[in-house]
mmCIF file of C-alpha atoms and ligand atoms in Angstrom:
data_model
loop_
_atom_site.group_PDB
_atom_site.id
_atom_site.type_symbol
_atom_site.label_atom_id
_atom_site.label_comp_id
_atom_site.label_asym_id
_atom_site.label_seq_id
_atom_site.Cartn_x
_atom_site.Cartn_y
_atom_site.Cartn_z
ATOM 1 C CA MET Q 1 127.577 38.332 -17.139
ATOM 2 C CA ASN Q 2 125.978 34.998 -18.167
ATOM 3 C CA GLU Q 3 127.300 34.439 -21.928
ATOM 4 C CA PHE Q 4 124.914 31.387 -22.215
ATOM 5 C CA ASP Q 5 121.389 31.660 -23.650
ATOM 6 C CA GLU Q 6 118.349 29.563 -22.107
ATOM 7 C CA LEU Q 7 116.757 27.597 -24.833
ATOM 8 C CA ASP Q 8 113.268 29.104 -25.442
ATOM 9 C CA GLN Q 9 110.182 27.886 -27.285
ATOM 10 C CA THR Q 10 111.210 29.754 -30.309
ATOM 11 C CA ASP Q 11 114.289 27.847 -30.497
ATOM 12 C CA ARG Q 12 112.569 24.475 -30.037
ATOM 13 C CA ASP Q 13 109.861 25.489 -32.740
ATOM 14 C CA GLY Q 14 111.555 26.890 -35.464
ATOM 15 C CA VAL Q 15 114.131 25.367 -37.718
ATOM 16 C CA HIS Q 16 117.826 26.974 -37.407
ATOM 17 C CA ASP Q 17 119.714 27.355 -40.613
ATOM 18 C CA VAL Q 18 122.867 25.609 -38.648
ATOM 19 C CA VAL Q 19 123.221 23.836 -35.463
ATOM 20 C CA VAL Q 20 126.805 23.914 -34.441
ATOM 21 C CA VAL Q 21 127.948 21.048 -31.931
ATOM 22 C CA GLY Q 22 130.672 22.304 -29.785
ATOM 23 C CA GLY Q 23 131.799 25.589 -28.772
ATOM 24 C CA GLY Q 24 135.494 25.211 -28.879
ATOM 25 C CA PRO Q 25 137.828 27.246 -31.317
ATOM 26 C CA ALA Q 26 136.386 25.445 -34.395
ATOM 27 C CA GLY Q 27 132.607 25.643 -33.597
ATOM 28 C CA LEU Q 28 132.921 29.332 -32.308
ATOM 29 C CA SER Q 29 134.819 30.354 -35.345
ATOM 30 C CA ALA Q 30 132.367 28.840 -37.516
ATOM 31 C CA ALA Q 31 129.553 30.321 -35.698
ATOM 32 C CA LEU Q 32 131.127 33.806 -36.125
ATOM 33 C CA VAL Q 33 131.256 33.460 -40.072
ATOM 34 C CA LEU Q 34 127.400 32.184 -39.917
ATOM 35 C CA GLY Q 35 126.168 34.895 -37.688
ATOM 36 C CA ARG Q 36 127.685 37.727 -39.830
ATOM 37 C CA ALA Q 37 126.349 35.842 -43.142
ATOM 38 C CA ARG Q 38 122.991 36.246 -41.160
ATOM 39 C CA HIS Q 39 122.172 32.988 -40.739
ATOM 40 C CA ARG Q 40 120.125 31.717 -37.756
ATOM 41 C CA THR Q 41 122.611 29.708 -35.886
ATOM 42 C CA LEU Q 42 122.858 27.748 -32.412
ATOM 43 C CA VAL Q 43 125.902 26.667 -30.738
ATOM 44 C CA VAL Q 44 125.450 23.815 -28.268
ATOM 45 C CA ASP Q 45 128.418 23.347 -26.083
ATOM 46 C CA ALA Q 46 129.161 20.925 -23.361
ATOM 47 C CA GLY Q 47 132.079 23.001 -21.754
ATOM 48 C CA GLU Q 48 134.825 20.636 -22.001
ATOM 49 C CA PRO Q 49 137.425 22.070 -24.396
ATOM 50 C CA ARG Q 50 140.490 19.760 -24.847
ATOM 51 C CA ASN Q 51 143.130 22.095 -23.703
ATOM 52 C CA ALA Q 52 141.306 23.294 -20.416
ATOM 53 C CA PRO Q 53 144.170 21.599 -18.356
ATOM 54 C CA SER Q 54 146.674 24.006 -20.106
ATOM 55 C CA ALA Q 55 147.191 27.740 -18.575
ATOM 56 C CA HIS Q 56 148.117 29.079 -21.938
ATOM 57 C CA ILE Q 57 147.526 28.966 -25.771
ATOM 58 C CA GLN Q 58 150.800 29.144 -27.673
ATOM 59 C CA GLY Q 59 151.711 29.265 -31.403
ATOM 60 C CA TYR Q 60 148.403 31.441 -32.449
ATOM 61 C CA LEU Q 61 149.563 34.518 -34.060
ATOM 62 C CA THR Q 62 148.153 37.513 -32.023
ATOM 63 C CA ARG Q 63 146.761 35.032 -29.175
ATOM 64 C CA ASP Q 64 150.227 33.587 -27.962
ATOM 65 C CA GLY Q 65 150.020 33.281 -24.367
ATOM 66 C CA MET Q 66 146.221 33.925 -24.225
ATOM 67 C CA SER Q 67 144.334 31.570 -21.572
ATOM 68 C CA PRO Q 68 142.124 28.881 -23.184
ATOM 69 C CA ALA Q 69 139.116 30.263 -20.949
ATOM 70 C CA GLU Q 70 139.911 33.794 -22.019
ATOM 71 C CA PHE Q 71 140.081 32.883 -25.794
ATOM 72 C CA LEU Q 72 136.766 31.180 -25.459
ATOM 73 C CA ALA Q 73 135.045 33.813 -23.595
ATOM 74 C CA ARG Q 74 136.186 36.425 -26.062
ATOM 75 C CA GLY Q 75 134.898 34.088 -29.064
ATOM 76 C CA ARG Q 76 131.337 33.901 -27.264
ATOM 77 C CA GLU Q 77 131.423 37.527 -26.898
ATOM 78 C CA GLU Q 78 132.168 38.022 -30.633
ATOM 79 C CA ILE Q 79 129.365 35.542 -31.824
ATOM 80 C CA ALA Q 80 126.795 37.242 -29.400
ATOM 81 C CA ARG Q 81 127.131 40.351 -31.385
ATOM 82 C CA TYR Q 82 125.788 38.762 -34.638
ATOM 83 C CA GLY Q 83 122.752 37.152 -33.017
ATOM 84 C CA VAL Q 84 124.142 33.711 -32.523
ATOM 85 C CA ARG Q 85 122.538 31.853 -29.785
ATOM 86 C CA LEU Q 86 124.786 29.861 -27.438
ATOM 87 C CA VAL Q 87 123.438 27.137 -25.083
ATOM 88 C CA ARG Q 88 125.486 24.873 -22.259
ATOM 89 C CA ASP Q 89 124.235 21.509 -23.232
ATOM 90 C CA ARG Q 90 125.502 18.243 -24.787
ATOM 91 C CA VAL Q 91 123.785 16.687 -27.862
ATOM 92 C CA THR Q 92 123.018 13.279 -27.381
ATOM 93 C CA ASP Q 93 121.489 12.084 -30.831
ATOM 94 C CA VAL Q 94 120.980 13.693 -34.042
ATOM 95 C CA THR Q 95 118.338 11.856 -36.692
ATOM 96 C CA ARG Q 96 117.268 13.259 -40.017
ATOM 97 C CA ASP Q 97 113.882 13.320 -41.545
ATOM 98 C CA GLY Q 98 114.280 16.116 -44.292
ATOM 99 C CA ASP Q 99 115.893 18.502 -41.505
ATOM 100 C CA PHE Q 100 118.215 17.499 -38.661
ATOM 101 C CA ALA Q 101 116.297 16.634 -35.297
ATOM 102 C CA VAL Q 102 119.281 17.288 -32.783
ATOM 103 C CA THR Q 103 118.387 15.922 -29.203
ATOM 104 C CA LEU Q 104 119.885 17.643 -25.995
ATOM 105 C CA ARG Q 105 120.674 16.013 -22.647
ATOM 106 C CA THR Q 106 118.481 18.285 -20.917
ATOM 107 C CA GLY Q 107 115.659 17.392 -22.830
ATOM 108 C CA GLY Q 108 113.850 18.197 -25.920
ATOM 109 C CA ALA Q 109 115.209 18.682 -29.549
ATOM 110 C CA VAL Q 110 116.132 21.605 -32.029
ATOM 111 C CA ARG Q 111 115.919 21.261 -35.643
ATOM 112 C CA ALA Q 112 118.470 22.270 -38.163
ATOM 113 C CA ARG Q 113 118.854 22.540 -42.061
ATOM 114 C CA ARG Q 114 122.563 21.933 -41.659
ATOM 115 C CA LEU Q 115 124.854 20.539 -38.871
ATOM 116 C CA LEU Q 116 128.513 21.316 -38.166
ATOM 117 C CA VAL Q 117 129.977 18.871 -35.615
ATOM 118 C CA ALA Q 118 132.965 20.546 -33.831
ATOM 119 C CA THR Q 119 133.134 18.115 -30.884
ATOM 120 C CA GLY Q 120 136.851 18.099 -30.349
ATOM 121 C CA LEU Q 121 138.599 14.944 -29.143
ATOM 122 C CA LYS Q 122 139.358 13.488 -25.727
ATOM 123 C CA ASP Q 123 142.854 12.632 -24.461
ATOM 124 C CA GLU Q 124 143.158 9.080 -22.991
ATOM 125 C CA LEU Q 125 146.230 9.126 -20.801
ATOM 126 C CA PRO Q 126 148.793 6.415 -19.944
ATOM 127 C CA ASP Q 127 147.959 4.626 -16.987
ATOM 128 C CA VAL Q 128 150.798 5.531 -14.880
ATOM 129 C CA GLU Q 129 150.336 7.008 -11.438
ATOM 130 C CA GLY Q 130 150.397 10.926 -11.608
ATOM 131 C CA VAL Q 131 150.208 11.297 -15.136
ATOM 132 C CA ALA Q 132 146.688 12.537 -15.155
ATOM 133 C CA GLU Q 133 147.120 14.969 -12.240
ATOM 134 C CA ARG Q 134 149.935 16.665 -13.976
ATOM 135 C CA PHE Q 135 148.741 16.626 -17.549
ATOM 136 C CA GLY Q 136 149.064 20.034 -18.950
ATOM 137 C CA ARG Q 137 151.676 21.155 -16.422
ATOM 138 C CA ASP Q 138 154.770 19.398 -16.208
ATOM 139 C CA VAL Q 139 153.259 16.244 -18.183
ATOM 140 C CA LEU Q 140 152.966 17.449 -21.716
ATOM 141 C CA HIS Q 141 152.066 15.753 -25.014
ATOM 142 C CA CYS Q 142 153.143 18.503 -27.645
ATOM 143 C CA PRO Q 143 156.315 20.205 -27.901
ATOM 144 C CA PHE Q 144 154.807 22.926 -30.157
ATOM 145 C CA CYS Q 145 152.468 23.928 -27.575
ATOM 146 C CA HIS Q 146 154.710 23.992 -24.383
ATOM 147 C CA GLY Q 147 158.519 23.372 -25.698
ATOM 148 C CA TRP Q 148 159.440 26.784 -25.471
ATOM 149 C CA GLU Q 149 158.314 27.469 -22.017
ATOM 150 C CA VAL Q 150 160.264 24.196 -20.839
ATOM 151 C CA ARG Q 151 163.331 24.751 -23.078
ATOM 152 C CA ASP Q 152 166.611 23.336 -21.668
ATOM 153 C CA GLU Q 153 164.952 21.474 -18.783
ATOM 154 C CA SER Q 154 165.498 17.837 -18.039
ATOM 155 C CA PHE Q 155 162.856 15.891 -20.488
ATOM 156 C CA GLY Q 156 161.661 12.611 -19.997
ATOM 157 C CA VAL Q 157 159.563 10.933 -22.802
ATOM 158 C CA LEU Q 158 157.266 7.962 -21.745
ATOM 159 C CA ALA Q 159 156.590 5.509 -24.488
ATOM 160 C CA SER Q 160 153.276 4.374 -25.246
ATOM 161 C CA SER Q 161 154.451 2.504 -28.562
ATOM 162 C CA ALA Q 162 157.265 2.060 -30.967
ATOM 163 C CA MET Q 163 155.810 5.327 -32.461
ATOM 164 C CA SER Q 164 157.033 7.366 -29.374
ATOM 165 C CA VAL Q 165 160.542 7.581 -30.790
ATOM 166 C CA HIS Q 166 159.243 10.287 -33.091
ATOM 167 C CA GLN Q 167 158.326 12.165 -29.998
ATOM 168 C CA ALA Q 168 161.749 11.589 -28.089
ATOM 169 C CA LEU Q 169 163.330 12.879 -31.319
ATOM 170 C CA MET Q 170 161.100 15.828 -31.785
ATOM 171 C CA VAL Q 171 161.437 17.240 -28.125
ATOM 172 C CA SER Q 172 165.335 17.000 -28.582
ATOM 173 C CA GLN Q 173 164.987 20.319 -30.615
ATOM 174 C CA TRP Q 174 163.834 21.945 -27.298
ATOM 175 C CA SER Q 175 166.497 20.308 -25.125
ATOM 176 C CA LYS Q 176 169.780 18.392 -25.292
ATOM 177 C CA ASP Q 177 168.834 16.512 -21.855
ATOM 178 C CA VAL Q 178 166.227 13.917 -22.898
ATOM 179 C CA THR Q 179 165.379 10.544 -21.355
ATOM 180 C CA PHE Q 180 163.536 8.029 -23.466
ATOM 181 C CA PHE Q 181 161.334 5.671 -21.118
ATOM 182 C CA LEU Q 182 160.797 2.615 -23.086
ATOM 183 C CA HIS Q 183 158.084 1.642 -20.324
ATOM 184 C CA ARG Q 184 156.273 -1.323 -21.685
ATOM 185 C CA VAL Q 185 158.114 -0.972 -25.153
ATOM 186 C CA SER Q 186 160.743 -3.515 -25.738
ATOM 187 C CA GLU Q 187 164.083 -2.298 -27.383
ATOM 188 C CA ALA Q 188 163.590 -5.179 -29.993
ATOM 189 C CA GLU Q 189 160.689 -2.939 -31.330
ATOM 190 C CA LEU Q 190 162.910 -0.050 -32.117
ATOM 191 C CA SER Q 191 164.443 -0.044 -35.750
ATOM 192 C CA ASP Q 192 168.003 0.284 -36.506
ATOM 193 C CA GLN Q 193 167.323 3.528 -37.691
ATOM 194 C CA ASP Q 194 165.422 4.722 -34.612
ATOM 195 C CA LEU Q 195 168.306 3.640 -32.401
ATOM 196 C CA ARG Q 196 170.754 5.537 -34.700
ATOM 197 C CA ARG Q 197 168.649 8.618 -34.574
ATOM 198 C CA LEU Q 198 167.943 8.550 -30.853
ATOM 199 C CA ALA Q 199 171.861 8.274 -30.636
ATOM 200 C CA ALA Q 200 172.772 11.114 -32.873
ATOM 201 C CA ALA Q 201 170.113 13.358 -31.083
ATOM 202 C CA GLY Q 202 172.040 12.214 -27.738
ATOM 203 C CA VAL Q 203 168.518 10.788 -26.214
ATOM 204 C CA ASP Q 204 169.281 8.368 -23.237
ATOM 205 C CA VAL Q 205 167.037 5.160 -23.579
ATOM 206 C CA VAL Q 206 166.088 3.625 -20.629
ATOM 207 C CA PRO Q 207 164.364 0.342 -20.715
ATOM 208 C CA GLY Q 208 161.932 -0.869 -17.826
ATOM 209 C CA GLU Q 209 158.499 -0.015 -16.766
ATOM 210 C CA VAL Q 210 157.864 3.219 -15.272
ATOM 211 C CA ALA Q 211 155.760 2.793 -12.117
ATOM 212 C CA GLY Q 212 154.865 6.386 -11.231
ATOM 213 C CA LEU Q 213 156.058 10.059 -11.050
ATOM 214 C CA VAL Q 214 157.848 11.687 -8.141
ATOM 215 C CA VAL Q 215 156.205 15.186 -7.345
ATOM 216 C CA GLU Q 216 157.711 17.364 -4.592
ATOM 217 C CA ASP Q 217 156.112 20.942 -3.525
ATOM 218 C CA ASP Q 218 153.729 20.535 -6.689
ATOM 219 C CA ARG Q 219 156.466 20.248 -9.217
ATOM 220 C CA LEU Q 220 157.544 17.001 -10.912
ATOM 221 C CA THR Q 221 161.030 16.169 -9.858
ATOM 222 C CA GLY Q 222 161.558 12.578 -11.042
ATOM 223 C CA VAL Q 223 160.221 9.296 -12.811
ATOM 224 C CA ARG Q 224 160.168 6.111 -10.647
ATOM 225 C CA LEU Q 225 160.775 3.015 -12.469
ATOM 226 C CA ALA Q 226 159.179 -0.473 -11.303
ATOM 227 C CA ASP Q 227 162.771 -1.715 -10.011
ATOM 228 C CA GLY Q 228 162.702 1.163 -7.350
ATOM 229 C CA THR Q 229 165.143 3.736 -9.107
ATOM 230 C CA VAL Q 230 164.211 7.170 -9.531
ATOM 231 C CA ARG Q 231 165.366 9.447 -12.574
ATOM 232 C CA ALA Q 232 165.279 13.077 -11.824
ATOM 233 C CA ARG Q 233 163.214 14.885 -14.557
ATOM 234 C CA SER Q 234 161.283 18.108 -14.271
ATOM 235 C CA VAL Q 235 158.877 17.287 -17.469
ATOM 236 C CA LEU Q 236 157.529 14.352 -18.769
ATOM 237 C CA PHE Q 237 156.238 14.172 -22.404
ATOM 238 C CA ALA Q 238 153.698 11.389 -22.880
ATOM 239 C CA GLY Q 239 151.520 10.285 -25.889
ATOM 240 C CA PRO Q 240 147.579 10.324 -24.832
ATOM 241 C CA ARG Q 241 145.563 7.952 -27.097
ATOM 242 C CA PRO Q 242 143.110 10.430 -28.977
ATOM 243 C CA VAL Q 243 139.492 9.313 -28.875
ATOM 244 C CA PRO Q 244 137.802 11.640 -31.229
ATOM 245 C CA GLY Q 245 134.341 13.043 -30.825
ATOM 246 C CA THR Q 246 132.647 11.289 -33.753
ATOM 247 C CA GLY Q 247 129.909 9.406 -31.976
ATOM 248 C CA LEU Q 248 127.183 11.722 -33.598
ATOM 249 C CA LEU Q 249 128.883 11.329 -36.983
ATOM 250 C CA GLN Q 250 128.551 7.586 -36.861
ATOM 251 C CA ARG Q 251 125.041 7.776 -35.808
ATOM 252 C CA LEU Q 252 124.294 9.608 -39.024
ATOM 253 C CA GLY Q 253 126.286 7.008 -41.148
ATOM 254 C CA ALA Q 254 129.605 9.190 -42.062
ATOM 255 C CA GLU Q 255 132.375 7.064 -43.446
ATOM 256 C CA LEU Q 256 135.132 7.115 -41.177
ATOM 257 C CA ASP Q 257 138.997 6.473 -42.107
ATOM 258 C CA GLU Q 258 141.129 4.538 -39.560
ATOM 259 C CA THR Q 259 144.390 6.188 -38.748
ATOM 260 C CA PRO Q 260 147.105 5.266 -36.108
ATOM 261 C CA PHE Q 261 145.478 8.030 -33.864
ATOM 262 C CA GLY Q 262 141.881 7.174 -34.237
ATOM 263 C CA ALA Q 263 138.988 6.959 -36.726
ATOM 264 C CA TYR Q 264 138.157 10.351 -38.342
ATOM 265 C CA PRO Q 265 135.231 11.332 -40.656
ATOM 266 C CA VAL Q 266 136.435 11.381 -44.509
ATOM 267 C CA VAL Q 267 135.893 14.851 -45.318
ATOM 268 C CA ASP Q 268 136.168 17.155 -48.294
ATOM 269 C CA PRO Q 269 138.444 20.201 -48.272
ATOM 270 C CA THR Q 270 135.748 22.193 -46.734
ATOM 271 C CA GLY Q 271 135.084 19.772 -44.011
ATOM 272 C CA LEU Q 272 131.951 18.281 -45.723
ATOM 273 C CA THR Q 273 131.510 14.672 -44.542
ATOM 274 C CA THR Q 274 130.112 11.764 -46.642
ATOM 275 C CA VAL Q 275 126.564 12.703 -45.185
ATOM 276 C CA PRO Q 276 124.848 15.689 -47.056
ATOM 277 C CA GLY Q 277 124.343 18.593 -45.205
ATOM 278 C CA VAL Q 278 126.760 17.427 -42.162
ATOM 279 C CA TRP Q 279 130.167 19.326 -41.999
ATOM 280 C CA ALA Q 280 132.876 18.692 -39.423
ATOM 281 C CA ALA Q 281 135.927 20.933 -38.125
ATOM 282 C CA GLY Q 282 138.602 20.928 -35.394
ATOM 283 C CA ASN Q 283 140.007 17.735 -33.768
ATOM 284 C CA ALA Q 284 136.800 16.073 -34.840
ATOM 285 C CA ILE Q 285 138.446 15.492 -37.989
ATOM 286 C CA GLY Q 286 142.261 15.191 -37.130
ATOM 287 C CA PHE Q 287 144.436 14.666 -34.228
ATOM 288 C CA SER Q 288 147.004 17.135 -35.244
ATOM 289 C CA GLU Q 289 144.500 20.364 -35.607
ATOM 290 C CA GLN Q 290 145.853 22.898 -33.543
ATOM 291 C CA VAL Q 291 143.739 25.781 -32.229
ATOM 292 C CA VAL Q 292 144.668 28.142 -35.298
ATOM 293 C CA HIS Q 293 143.662 25.215 -37.447
ATOM 294 C CA ALA Q 294 140.591 24.277 -35.788
ATOM 295 C CA ALA Q 295 139.489 27.967 -36.126
ATOM 296 C CA SER Q 296 140.458 28.175 -39.781
ATOM 297 C CA GLY Q 297 138.751 24.842 -40.269
ATOM 298 C CA GLY Q 298 135.481 26.152 -38.781
ATOM 299 C CA TYR Q 299 135.671 29.400 -41.031
ATOM 300 C CA ARG Q 300 135.997 27.130 -44.015
ATOM 301 C CA ALA Q 301 133.186 24.980 -43.234
ATOM 302 C CA ALA Q 302 130.972 27.897 -42.451
ATOM 303 C CA THR Q 303 131.578 29.576 -45.745
ATOM 304 C CA ALA Q 304 130.786 26.274 -47.533
ATOM 305 C CA ILE Q 305 127.490 25.978 -45.441
ATOM 306 C CA VAL Q 306 126.477 29.490 -46.517
ATOM 307 C CA GLY Q 307 127.033 28.631 -50.112
ATOM 308 C CA ASP Q 308 125.108 25.558 -49.709
ATOM 309 C CA LEU Q 309 122.090 26.848 -48.141
ATOM 310 C CA LEU Q 310 122.100 29.770 -50.697
ATOM 311 C CA MET Q 311 122.160 27.240 -53.634
ATOM 312 C CA THR Q 312 119.669 25.131 -52.284
ATOM 313 C CA ARG Q 313 117.108 28.130 -51.881
ATOM 314 C CA LEU Q 314 117.959 29.387 -55.086
ATOM 315 C CA ASP Q 315 117.331 25.988 -56.922
ATOM 316 C CA ALA Q 316 114.073 25.685 -55.159
ATOM 317 C CA ALA Q 317 112.923 29.041 -56.366
ATOM 318 C CA VAL Q 318 113.992 28.310 -59.936
ATOM 319 C CA ASP Q 319 112.006 24.861 -59.649
ATOM 320 C CA ALA Q 320 109.065 26.646 -58.231
HETATM 321 C C1 FAD B 401 146.970 20.150 -22.679
HETATM 322 C C2 FAD B 401 146.843 20.624 -23.960
HETATM 323 C C3 FAD B 401 147.412 21.824 -24.491
HETATM 324 C C4 FAD B 401 147.350 22.382 -25.516
HETATM 325 N N1 FAD B 401 147.962 23.730 -26.053
HETATM 326 C C5 FAD B 401 147.943 24.309 -27.240
HETATM 327 C C6 FAD B 401 148.477 25.143 -27.539
HETATM 328 O O1 FAD B 401 149.235 25.757 -26.648
HETATM 329 N N2 FAD B 401 148.343 25.733 -28.957
HETATM 330 C C7 FAD B 401 147.581 25.042 -29.699
HETATM 331 O O2 FAD B 401 147.410 25.362 -30.981
HETATM 332 N N3 FAD B 401 146.703 23.974 -29.395
HETATM 333 C C8 FAD B 401 146.989 23.497 -28.182
HETATM 334 N N4 FAD B 401 146.355 22.219 -27.759
HETATM 335 C C9 FAD B 401 145.315 21.493 -28.671
HETATM 336 C C10 FAD B 401 144.101 22.470 -28.576
HETATM 337 O O3 FAD B 401 143.427 21.825 -27.483
HETATM 338 C C11 FAD B 401 143.162 21.801 -29.877
HETATM 339 O O4 FAD B 401 143.863 22.403 -31.066
HETATM 340 C C12 FAD B 401 141.569 22.632 -29.809
HETATM 341 O O5 FAD B 401 141.084 22.390 -28.675
HETATM 342 C C13 FAD B 401 140.959 22.175 -30.893
HETATM 343 O O6 FAD B 401 139.623 22.774 -30.924
HETATM 344 P P1 FAD B 401 138.045 22.083 -31.210
HETATM 345 O O7 FAD B 401 137.238 23.340 -31.312
HETATM 346 O O8 FAD B 401 138.169 21.014 -32.262
HETATM 347 O O9 FAD B 401 137.950 21.284 -30.002
HETATM 348 P P2 FAD B 401 137.640 21.648 -28.427
HETATM 349 O O10 FAD B 401 138.563 22.757 -28.053
HETATM 350 O O11 FAD B 401 137.867 20.468 -27.736
HETATM 351 O O12 FAD B 401 136.238 22.074 -28.411
HETATM 352 C C14 FAD B 401 135.257 21.081 -28.595
HETATM 353 C C15 FAD B 401 134.010 21.348 -27.633
HETATM 354 O O13 FAD B 401 132.876 20.553 -28.146
HETATM 355 C C16 FAD B 401 132.220 19.982 -26.907
HETATM 356 N N5 FAD B 401 131.442 18.743 -27.276
HETATM 357 C C17 FAD B 401 132.011 17.601 -27.453
HETATM 358 N N6 FAD B 401 130.777 16.845 -27.799
HETATM 359 C C18 FAD B 401 129.671 17.616 -27.583
HETATM 360 C C19 FAD B 401 128.360 17.248 -27.883
HETATM 361 N N7 FAD B 401 127.858 15.957 -28.066
HETATM 362 N N8 FAD B 401 127.332 18.268 -27.555
HETATM 363 C C20 FAD B 401 127.837 19.352 -27.238
HETATM 364 N N9 FAD B 401 129.226 19.856 -27.181
HETATM 365 C C21 FAD B 401 129.993 18.951 -27.315
HETATM 366 C C22 FAD B 401 133.252 19.915 -25.895
HETATM 367 O O14 FAD B 401 132.762 19.962 -24.532
HETATM 368 C C23 FAD B 401 134.326 21.315 -26.116
HETATM 369 O O15 FAD B 401 133.719 22.443 -25.410
HETATM 370 C C24 FAD B 401 146.517 21.754 -26.705
HETATM 371 C C25 FAD B 401 145.807 20.510 -26.253
HETATM 372 C C26 FAD B 401 146.231 20.216 -25.040
HETATM 373 C C27 FAD B 401 145.477 18.751 -24.608
#
């Protein structure tokens, strides 16, 4: 079954109540609520969800262990029941002249009264040989996502900044065998408190640049330092640099807030950005939004949009 719709002339000519940009957990959850509230809704999804490299979603009550692909397929099935349209495409620009004009990569544009940006983020991985290939398998970033599955294995943690100490300490909850590779961070950058906590957690701190990973039979077996020595490790935690998908919001003039994990839109508790009529949800508003948070944020934004559309219509009727 093809779960995606083809954009037709009606889609192009009419004005949608809401266009949702991004069909991950945040966007699909919002679309479900909007569809059930009888709103004419279009989801545009480029089809590159953040957790695609991973075989399982963990920590989402009742969905623990489900594959990301199945989760999204189930979501797409659910929104289709309520008449939500879904196209596989990428939004390349948005402008506003009363309504929003949403430009698609395959050509043409659609119009919307309200916009929900649920474009996620990209993980920019450390430039170390082997890391990108193993990401989501035995190179991991999040102990809450994967820690249980690799508990008690031999962990490495690749420092990308002095803040990586936090990651080295956190993963010690899942294994007592943790080696912290300082890589390009010098020991002098770590505070006394960091060093004392690392010692208390039993974390082995190893200075020196990491040159690459040792992989045998399609499994990580070690971490190779630039001096040629190899430390046997079966799991490596690394801290990717998050690159939030905020390009469209920036074009609309949304205010962003700088954080150590990237610049995210300033939003109210419903996800409303500083641009009237534009909401955001999921990893587009924060680095630590897990799947359950993203779905919840999409839901919350959708309910606010439903209220906003209704009050706007009623106020116009009153004025008339
Ligand atoms: C390896 C890995 C494993 C993870 N494991 C877990 C886990 O076990 N449990 C957990 O809770 N969380 C996990 N996460 C985090 C999880 O991926 C995020 O919480 C979740 O993806 C956020 O959902 P989202 O809808 O905000 O973004 P996404 O899922 O990334 O979806 C965004 C969608 O928007 C699309 N898009 C982007 N820009 C455009 C555009 N301009 N036009 C149209 N579409 C666009 C993208 O292609 C994508 O399909 C993991 C992350 C990684 C990297």
